[in-house]
Tab-separated table of C-alpha atoms and ligand atoms in Angstrom:
chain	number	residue	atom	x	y	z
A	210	UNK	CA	-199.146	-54.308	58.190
A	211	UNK	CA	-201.004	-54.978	55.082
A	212	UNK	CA	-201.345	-51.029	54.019
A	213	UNK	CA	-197.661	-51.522	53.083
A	214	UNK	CA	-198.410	-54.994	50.606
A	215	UNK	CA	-199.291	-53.123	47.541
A	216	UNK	CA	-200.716	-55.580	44.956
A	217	UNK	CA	-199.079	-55.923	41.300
A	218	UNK	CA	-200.716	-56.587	38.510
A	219	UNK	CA	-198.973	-57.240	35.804
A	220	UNK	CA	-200.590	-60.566	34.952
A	221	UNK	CA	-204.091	-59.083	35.246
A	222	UNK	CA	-203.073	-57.968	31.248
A	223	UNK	CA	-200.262	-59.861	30.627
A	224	UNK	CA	-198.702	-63.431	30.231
A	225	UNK	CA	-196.283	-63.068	32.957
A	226	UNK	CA	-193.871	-64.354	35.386
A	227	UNK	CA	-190.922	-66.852	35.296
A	228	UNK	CA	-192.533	-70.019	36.792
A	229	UNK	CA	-196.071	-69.733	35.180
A	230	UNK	CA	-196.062	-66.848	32.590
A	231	UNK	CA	-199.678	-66.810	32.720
A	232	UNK	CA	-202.199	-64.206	32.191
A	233	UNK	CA	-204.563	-64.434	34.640
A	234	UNK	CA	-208.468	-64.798	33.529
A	235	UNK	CA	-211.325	-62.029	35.071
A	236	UNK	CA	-212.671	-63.950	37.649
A	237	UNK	CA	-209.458	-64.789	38.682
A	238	UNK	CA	-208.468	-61.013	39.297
A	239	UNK	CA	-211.334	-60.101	40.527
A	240	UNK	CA	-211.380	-62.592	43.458
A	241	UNK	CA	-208.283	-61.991	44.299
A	242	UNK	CA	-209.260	-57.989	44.128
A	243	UNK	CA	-212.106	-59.228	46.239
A	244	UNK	CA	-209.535	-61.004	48.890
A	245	UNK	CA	-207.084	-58.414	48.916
A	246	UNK	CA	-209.817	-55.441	49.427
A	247	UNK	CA	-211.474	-57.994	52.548
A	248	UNK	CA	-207.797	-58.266	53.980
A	249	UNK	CA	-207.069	-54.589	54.001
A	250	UNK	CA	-204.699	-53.856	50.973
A	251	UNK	CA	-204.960	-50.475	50.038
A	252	UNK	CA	-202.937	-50.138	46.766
A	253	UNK	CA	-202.705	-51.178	43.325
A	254	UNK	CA	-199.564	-50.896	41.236
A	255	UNK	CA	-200.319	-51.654	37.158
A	256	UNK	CA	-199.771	-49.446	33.865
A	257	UNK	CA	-201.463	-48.779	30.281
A	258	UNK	CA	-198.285	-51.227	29.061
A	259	UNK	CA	-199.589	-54.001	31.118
A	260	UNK	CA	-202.096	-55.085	28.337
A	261	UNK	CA	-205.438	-54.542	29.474
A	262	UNK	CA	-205.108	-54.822	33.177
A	263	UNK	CA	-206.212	-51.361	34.141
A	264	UNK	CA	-209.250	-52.343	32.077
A	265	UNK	CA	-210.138	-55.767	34.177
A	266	UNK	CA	-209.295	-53.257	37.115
A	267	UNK	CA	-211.895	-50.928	35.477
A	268	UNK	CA	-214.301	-53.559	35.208
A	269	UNK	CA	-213.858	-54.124	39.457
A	270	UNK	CA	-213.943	-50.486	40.106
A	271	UNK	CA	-217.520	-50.064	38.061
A	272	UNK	CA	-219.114	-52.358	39.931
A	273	UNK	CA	-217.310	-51.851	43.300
A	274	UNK	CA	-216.354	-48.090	43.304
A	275	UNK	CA	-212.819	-47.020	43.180
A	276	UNK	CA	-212.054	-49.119	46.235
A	277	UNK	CA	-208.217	-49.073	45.959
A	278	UNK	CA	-205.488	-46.520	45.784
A	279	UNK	CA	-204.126	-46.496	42.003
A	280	UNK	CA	-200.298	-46.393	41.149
A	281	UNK	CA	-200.416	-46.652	37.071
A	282	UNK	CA	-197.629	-46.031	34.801
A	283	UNK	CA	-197.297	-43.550	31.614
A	284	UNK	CA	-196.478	-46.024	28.909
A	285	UNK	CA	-193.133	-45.120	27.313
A	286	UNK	CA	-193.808	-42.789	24.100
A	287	UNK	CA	-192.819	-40.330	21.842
A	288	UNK	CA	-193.895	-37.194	24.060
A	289	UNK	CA	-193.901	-34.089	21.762
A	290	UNK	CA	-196.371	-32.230	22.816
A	291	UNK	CA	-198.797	-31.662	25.910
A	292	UNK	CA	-201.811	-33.175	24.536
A	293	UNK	CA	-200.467	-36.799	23.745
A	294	UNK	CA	-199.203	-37.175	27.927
A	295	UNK	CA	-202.972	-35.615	28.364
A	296	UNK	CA	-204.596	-38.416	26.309
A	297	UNK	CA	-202.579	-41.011	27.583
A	298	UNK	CA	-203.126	-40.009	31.212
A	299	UNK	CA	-206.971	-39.754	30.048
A	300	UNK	CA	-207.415	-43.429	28.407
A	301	UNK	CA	-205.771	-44.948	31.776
A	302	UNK	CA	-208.230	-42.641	34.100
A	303	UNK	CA	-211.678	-43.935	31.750
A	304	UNK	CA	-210.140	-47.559	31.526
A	305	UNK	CA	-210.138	-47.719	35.263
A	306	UNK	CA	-213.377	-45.746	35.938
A	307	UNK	CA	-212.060	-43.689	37.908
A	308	UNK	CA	-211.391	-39.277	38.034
A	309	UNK	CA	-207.929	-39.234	39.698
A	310	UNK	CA	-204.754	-41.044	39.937
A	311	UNK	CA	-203.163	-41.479	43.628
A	312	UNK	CA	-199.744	-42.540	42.027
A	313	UNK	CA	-198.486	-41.388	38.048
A	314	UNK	CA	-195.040	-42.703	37.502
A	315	UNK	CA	-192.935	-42.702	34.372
A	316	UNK	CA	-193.070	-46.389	33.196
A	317	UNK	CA	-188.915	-45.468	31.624
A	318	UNK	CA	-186.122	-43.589	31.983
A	319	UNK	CA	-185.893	-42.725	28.484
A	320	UNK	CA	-189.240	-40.803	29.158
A	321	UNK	CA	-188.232	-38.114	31.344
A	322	UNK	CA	-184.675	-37.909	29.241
A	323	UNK	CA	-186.096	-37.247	26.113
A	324	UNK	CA	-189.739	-35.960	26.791
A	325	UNK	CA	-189.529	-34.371	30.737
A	326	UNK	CA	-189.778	-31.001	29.294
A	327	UNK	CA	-193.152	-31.955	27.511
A	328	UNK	CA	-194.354	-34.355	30.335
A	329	UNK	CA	-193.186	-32.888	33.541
A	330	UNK	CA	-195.468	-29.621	33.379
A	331	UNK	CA	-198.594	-31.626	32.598
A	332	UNK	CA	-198.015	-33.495	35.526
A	333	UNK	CA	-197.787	-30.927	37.638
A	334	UNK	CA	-200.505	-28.991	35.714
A	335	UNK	CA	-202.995	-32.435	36.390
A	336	UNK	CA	-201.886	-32.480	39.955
A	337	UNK	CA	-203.113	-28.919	40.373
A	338	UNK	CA	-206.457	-29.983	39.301
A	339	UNK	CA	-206.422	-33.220	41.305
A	340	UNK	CA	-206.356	-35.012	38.574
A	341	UNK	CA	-203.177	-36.823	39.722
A	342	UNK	CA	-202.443	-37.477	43.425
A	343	UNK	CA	-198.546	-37.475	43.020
A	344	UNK	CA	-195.865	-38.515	40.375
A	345	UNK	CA	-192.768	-39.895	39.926
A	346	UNK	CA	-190.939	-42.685	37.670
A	347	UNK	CA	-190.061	-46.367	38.012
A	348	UNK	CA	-186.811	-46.990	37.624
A	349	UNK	CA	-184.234	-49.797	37.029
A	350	UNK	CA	-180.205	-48.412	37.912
A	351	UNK	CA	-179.230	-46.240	40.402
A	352	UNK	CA	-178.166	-43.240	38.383
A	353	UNK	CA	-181.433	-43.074	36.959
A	354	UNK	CA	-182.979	-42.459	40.377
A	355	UNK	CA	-180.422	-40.002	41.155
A	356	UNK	CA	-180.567	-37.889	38.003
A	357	UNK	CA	-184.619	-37.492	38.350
A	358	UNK	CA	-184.451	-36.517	42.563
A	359	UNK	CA	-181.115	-34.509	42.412
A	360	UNK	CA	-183.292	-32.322	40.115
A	361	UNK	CA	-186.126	-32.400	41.837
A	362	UNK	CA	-189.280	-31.344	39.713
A	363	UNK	CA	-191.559	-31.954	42.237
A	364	UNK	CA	-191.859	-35.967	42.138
A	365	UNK	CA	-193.333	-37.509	45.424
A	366	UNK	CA	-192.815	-41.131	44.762
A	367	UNK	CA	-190.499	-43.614	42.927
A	368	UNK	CA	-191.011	-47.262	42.294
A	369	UNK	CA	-187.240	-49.265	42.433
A	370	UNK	CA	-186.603	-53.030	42.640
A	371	UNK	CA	-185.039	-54.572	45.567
A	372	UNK	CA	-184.382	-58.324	46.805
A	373	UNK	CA	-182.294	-60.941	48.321
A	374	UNK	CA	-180.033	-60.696	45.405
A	375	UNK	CA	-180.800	-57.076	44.269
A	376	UNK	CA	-178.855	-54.537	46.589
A	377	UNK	CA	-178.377	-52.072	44.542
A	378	UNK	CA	-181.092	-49.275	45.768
A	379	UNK	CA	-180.444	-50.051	49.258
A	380	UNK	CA	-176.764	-49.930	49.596
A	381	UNK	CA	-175.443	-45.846	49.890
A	382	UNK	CA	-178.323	-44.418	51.531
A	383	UNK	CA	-179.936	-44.562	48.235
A	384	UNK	CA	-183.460	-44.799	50.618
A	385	UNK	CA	-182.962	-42.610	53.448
A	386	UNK	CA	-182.026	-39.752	50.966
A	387	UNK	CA	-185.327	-40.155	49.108
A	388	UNK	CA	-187.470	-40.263	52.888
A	389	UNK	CA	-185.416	-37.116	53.613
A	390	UNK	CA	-187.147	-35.179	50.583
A	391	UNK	CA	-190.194	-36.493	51.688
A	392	UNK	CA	-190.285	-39.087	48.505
A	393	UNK	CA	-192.535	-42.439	48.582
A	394	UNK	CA	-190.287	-45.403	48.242
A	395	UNK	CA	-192.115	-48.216	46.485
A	396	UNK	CA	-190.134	-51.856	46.211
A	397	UNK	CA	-190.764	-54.455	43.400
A	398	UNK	CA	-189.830	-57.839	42.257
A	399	UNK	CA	-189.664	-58.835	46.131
A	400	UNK	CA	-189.343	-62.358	44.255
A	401	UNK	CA	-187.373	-61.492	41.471
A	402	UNK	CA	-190.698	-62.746	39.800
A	403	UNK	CA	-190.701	-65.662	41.703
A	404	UNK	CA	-187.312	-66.733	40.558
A	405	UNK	CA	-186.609	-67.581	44.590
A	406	UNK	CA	-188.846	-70.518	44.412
A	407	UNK	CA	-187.954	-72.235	41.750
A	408	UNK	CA	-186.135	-75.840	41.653
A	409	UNK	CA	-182.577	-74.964	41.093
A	410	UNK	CA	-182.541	-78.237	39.345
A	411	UNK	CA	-185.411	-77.188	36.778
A	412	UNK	CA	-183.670	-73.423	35.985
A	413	UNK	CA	-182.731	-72.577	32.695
A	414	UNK	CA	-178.801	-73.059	32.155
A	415	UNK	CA	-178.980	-69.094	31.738
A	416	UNK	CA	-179.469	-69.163	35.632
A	417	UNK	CA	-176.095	-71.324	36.455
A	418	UNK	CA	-174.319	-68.434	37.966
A	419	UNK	CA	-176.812	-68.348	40.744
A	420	UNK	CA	-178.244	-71.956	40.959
A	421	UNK	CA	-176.090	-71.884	43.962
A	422	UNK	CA	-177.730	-69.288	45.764
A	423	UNK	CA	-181.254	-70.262	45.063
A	424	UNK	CA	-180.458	-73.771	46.321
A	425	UNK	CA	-178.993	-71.586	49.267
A	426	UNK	CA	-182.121	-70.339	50.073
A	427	UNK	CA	-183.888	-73.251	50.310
A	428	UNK	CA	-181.528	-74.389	52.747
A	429	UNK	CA	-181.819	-71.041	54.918
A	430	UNK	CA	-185.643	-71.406	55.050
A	431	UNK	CA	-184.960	-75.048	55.937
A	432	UNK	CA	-182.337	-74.560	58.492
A	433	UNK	CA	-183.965	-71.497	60.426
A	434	UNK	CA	-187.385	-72.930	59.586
A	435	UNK	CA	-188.552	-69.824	58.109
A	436	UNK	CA	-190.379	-69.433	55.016
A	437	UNK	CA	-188.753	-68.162	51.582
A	438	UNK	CA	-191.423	-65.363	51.001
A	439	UNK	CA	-191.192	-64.020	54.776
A	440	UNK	CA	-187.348	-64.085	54.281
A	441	UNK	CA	-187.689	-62.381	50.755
A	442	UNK	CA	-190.612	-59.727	52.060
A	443	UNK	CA	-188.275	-59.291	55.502
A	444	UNK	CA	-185.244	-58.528	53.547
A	445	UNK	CA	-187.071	-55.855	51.931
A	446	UNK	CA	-188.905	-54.745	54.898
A	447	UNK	CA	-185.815	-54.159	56.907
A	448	UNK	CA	-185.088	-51.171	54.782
A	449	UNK	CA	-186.784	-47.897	54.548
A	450	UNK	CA	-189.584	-48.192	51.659
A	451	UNK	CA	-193.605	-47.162	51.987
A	452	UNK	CA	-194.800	-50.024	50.266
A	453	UNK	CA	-193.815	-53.453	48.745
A	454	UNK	CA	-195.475	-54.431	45.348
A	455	UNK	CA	-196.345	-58.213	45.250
A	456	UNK	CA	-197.477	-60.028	41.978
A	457	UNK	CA	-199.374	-63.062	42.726
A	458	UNK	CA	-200.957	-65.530	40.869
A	459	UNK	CA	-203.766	-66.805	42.883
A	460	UNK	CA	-206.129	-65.755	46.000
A	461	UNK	CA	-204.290	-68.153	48.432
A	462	UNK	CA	-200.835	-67.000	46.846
A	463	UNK	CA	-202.354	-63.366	48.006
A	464	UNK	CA	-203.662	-65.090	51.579
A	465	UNK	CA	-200.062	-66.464	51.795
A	466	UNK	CA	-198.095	-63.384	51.415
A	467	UNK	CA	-200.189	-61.429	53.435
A	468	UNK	CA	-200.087	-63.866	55.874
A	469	UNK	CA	-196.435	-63.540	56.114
A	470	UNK	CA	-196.861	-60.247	56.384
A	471	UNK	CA	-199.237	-60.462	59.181
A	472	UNK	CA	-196.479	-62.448	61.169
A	473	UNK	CA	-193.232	-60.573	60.075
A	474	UNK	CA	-190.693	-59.809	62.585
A	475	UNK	CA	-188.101	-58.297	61.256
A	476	UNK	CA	-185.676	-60.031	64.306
A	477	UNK	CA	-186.503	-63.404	62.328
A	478	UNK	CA	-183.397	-62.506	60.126
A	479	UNK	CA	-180.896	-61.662	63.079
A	480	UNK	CA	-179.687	-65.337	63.034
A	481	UNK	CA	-179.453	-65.204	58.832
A	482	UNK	CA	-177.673	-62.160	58.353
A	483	UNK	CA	-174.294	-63.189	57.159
A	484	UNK	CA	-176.250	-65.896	54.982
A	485	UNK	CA	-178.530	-63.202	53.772
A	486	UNK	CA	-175.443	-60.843	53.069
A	487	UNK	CA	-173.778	-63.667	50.668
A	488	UNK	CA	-176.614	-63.390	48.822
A	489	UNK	CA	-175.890	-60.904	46.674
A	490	UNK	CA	-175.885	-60.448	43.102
A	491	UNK	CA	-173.915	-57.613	41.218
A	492	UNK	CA	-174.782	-59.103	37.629
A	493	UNK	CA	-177.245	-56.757	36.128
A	494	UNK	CA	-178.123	-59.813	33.661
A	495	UNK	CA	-179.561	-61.936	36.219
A	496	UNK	CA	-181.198	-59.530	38.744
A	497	UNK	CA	-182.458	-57.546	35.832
A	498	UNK	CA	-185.650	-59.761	34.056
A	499	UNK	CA	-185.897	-57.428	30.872
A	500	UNK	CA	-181.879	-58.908	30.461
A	501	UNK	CA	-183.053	-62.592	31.166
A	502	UNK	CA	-182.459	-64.745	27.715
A	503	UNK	CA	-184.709	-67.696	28.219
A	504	UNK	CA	-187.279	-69.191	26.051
B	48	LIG	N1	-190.891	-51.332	35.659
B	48	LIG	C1	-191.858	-51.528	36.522
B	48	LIG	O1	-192.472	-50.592	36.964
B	48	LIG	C2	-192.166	-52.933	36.986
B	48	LIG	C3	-191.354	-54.006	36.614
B	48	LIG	C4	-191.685	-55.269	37.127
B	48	LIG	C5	-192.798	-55.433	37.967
B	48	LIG	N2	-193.555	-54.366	38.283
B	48	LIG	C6	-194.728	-54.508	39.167
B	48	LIG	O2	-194.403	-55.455	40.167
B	48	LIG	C7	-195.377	-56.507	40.173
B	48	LIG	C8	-194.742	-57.770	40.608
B	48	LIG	O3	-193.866	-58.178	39.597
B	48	LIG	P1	-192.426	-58.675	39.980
B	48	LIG	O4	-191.674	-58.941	38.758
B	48	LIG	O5	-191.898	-57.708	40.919
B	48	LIG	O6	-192.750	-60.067	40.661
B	48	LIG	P2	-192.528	-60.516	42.174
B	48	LIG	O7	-193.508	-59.837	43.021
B	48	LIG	O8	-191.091	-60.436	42.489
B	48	LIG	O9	-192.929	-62.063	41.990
B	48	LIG	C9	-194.247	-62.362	41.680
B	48	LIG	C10	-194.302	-63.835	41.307
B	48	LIG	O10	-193.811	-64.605	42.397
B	48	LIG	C11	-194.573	-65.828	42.495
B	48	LIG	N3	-195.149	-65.849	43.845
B	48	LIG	C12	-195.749	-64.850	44.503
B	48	LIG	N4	-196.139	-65.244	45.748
B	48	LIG	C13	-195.740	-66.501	45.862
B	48	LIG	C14	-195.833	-67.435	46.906
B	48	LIG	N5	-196.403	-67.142	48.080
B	48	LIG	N6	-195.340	-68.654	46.689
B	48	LIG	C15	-194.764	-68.968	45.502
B	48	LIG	N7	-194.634	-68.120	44.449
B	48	LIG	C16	-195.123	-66.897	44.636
B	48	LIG	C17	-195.661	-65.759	41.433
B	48	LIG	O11	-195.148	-66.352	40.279
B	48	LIG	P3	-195.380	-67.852	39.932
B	48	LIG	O12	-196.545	-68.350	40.737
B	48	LIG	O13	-195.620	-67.775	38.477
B	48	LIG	O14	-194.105	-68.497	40.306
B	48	LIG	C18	-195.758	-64.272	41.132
B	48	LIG	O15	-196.171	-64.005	39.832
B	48	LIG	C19	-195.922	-56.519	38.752
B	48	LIG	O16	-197.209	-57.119	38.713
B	48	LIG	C20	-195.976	-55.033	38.456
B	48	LIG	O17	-197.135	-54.475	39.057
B	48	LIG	C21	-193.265	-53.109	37.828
């Protein structure tokens, strides 16, 4: 079960997170590298715009050997001509000691828009050489996922976010269109960055339209005595996706989560579904962080 827990990393380079926004120190990441490698993770998801996390990856994969599978983003820049995407690609390959990428995804939209006729043939160029394993683009609205599969270009893996409250890749066969084409489905913000397990009473006033549902799901994991992050991670896990990236804060959060994992029965939600179905968020403000306005 754990080859399917793919660990985030976000807060290896950056202050992060909606409970601790904390960037966490080296010795921190790398015992948690150090746990996750021991309990059989495979894959790591980070990017060049996550401060210098691919470099404290870097500094793991020197002394350890490239022990993980890689997913790193291409930050989001003014692509006009071949060499810059070649650079770019370049500085994330030597800050992570490594010679080849398992995963290159667009880190934005706006990328492949303005710059996919500049970026696209590099990528495919790289993957040629082995330089890059596959590529593909993370993405935050449906019709962005659409527009980049429907025309194809030979991307083998997208990265989309889906939770309790977050429906919106897994309603219309979104998922099962993507397996069909043989396309890696990676899901993120599992915990809406760990909004789920915060004290309704303690949220920002920003949150008020949903302080009823996050009270709600403390009440679920009460009432069917099951745990918030195995309801979260079996929510998402009862679609079709390859992998779900976790961002964790500490090695027991990690020995938590995959410990959840470990135990998951999908069946465990059978009794929650219509409580799991009123769930549901359709405001793009609240299940989208970049929209959140809080201090
Ligand atoms: N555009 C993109 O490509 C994109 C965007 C966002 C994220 N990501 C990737 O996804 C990763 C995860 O970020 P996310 O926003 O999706 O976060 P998430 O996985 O939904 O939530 C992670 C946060 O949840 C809390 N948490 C985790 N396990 C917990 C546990 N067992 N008990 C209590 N709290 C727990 C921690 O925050 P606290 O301890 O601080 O509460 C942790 O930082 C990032 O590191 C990054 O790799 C990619």
């Amino acid at each position: 079960m754990n080859n399917r827990l793919i660990l985030g990393t976000a807060n290896f380079g950056l202050e992060y997170g909606i409970a601790n926004k904390k960037k966490l120190g080296e010795d921190v990441v790398h015992s948690i590298l150090e746990k996750a490698y021991e309990m059989g993770v495979t894959t790591l998801d980070t990017a060049s715009a996550y401060g210098d996390a691919e470099n404290v990856i870097g500094s793991f994969f020197r002394t350890k050997g490239k022990c993980f599978q890689v997913i790193t983003k291409l930050p989001t820049h003014d692509y006009r001509n071949p060499s810059d995407v070649k650079r770019d690609i370049d500085t994330s390959l030597s800050n992570m000691y490594i010679d080849s990428i398992d995963y290159l995804l667009l880190h934005s939209y706006g990328t492949y828009e303005e710059y996919g006729n500049i970026v696209l043939p590099v990528l495919n160029e790289y993957k040629e050489e082995g330089i890059i394993g596959n590529f593909g683009i993370s993405v935050y609205h449906p019709y962005e996922l659409n527009n980049v599969v429907d025309r194809g270009h030979g991307i083998s893996a997208v990265e989309v976010p889906i939770n309790l409250f977050d429906r919106r890749f897994v309603s219309n066969d979104h998922l099962s269109s993507l397996i069909n084409k043989n396309i890696r489905v990676f899901a993120r913000s599992v915990f809406l960055q760990g909004l789920f397990f915060m004290d309704d009473l303690k949220l920002a006033g920003f949150f008020n339209p949903v302080k009823g549902r996050i009270k709600r799901i403390r009440e679920l994991s009460e009432i069917y005595q099951i745990a918030i992050e195995s309801m979260a991670i079996s929510f998402v896990l009862s679609h079709s996706v390859d992998g779900i990236v976790l961002g964790v804060d500490s090695v027991e959060q990690l020995e938590k989560n995959i410990s959840y994992l470990d135990n998951l029965s999908v069946k465990n939600l059978s009794g929650l579904k219509d409580d799991i179905e009123s769930l549901e968020v359709q405001d793009e403000s609240i299940i989208l962080p970049y929209k959140w306005q809080i201090d």
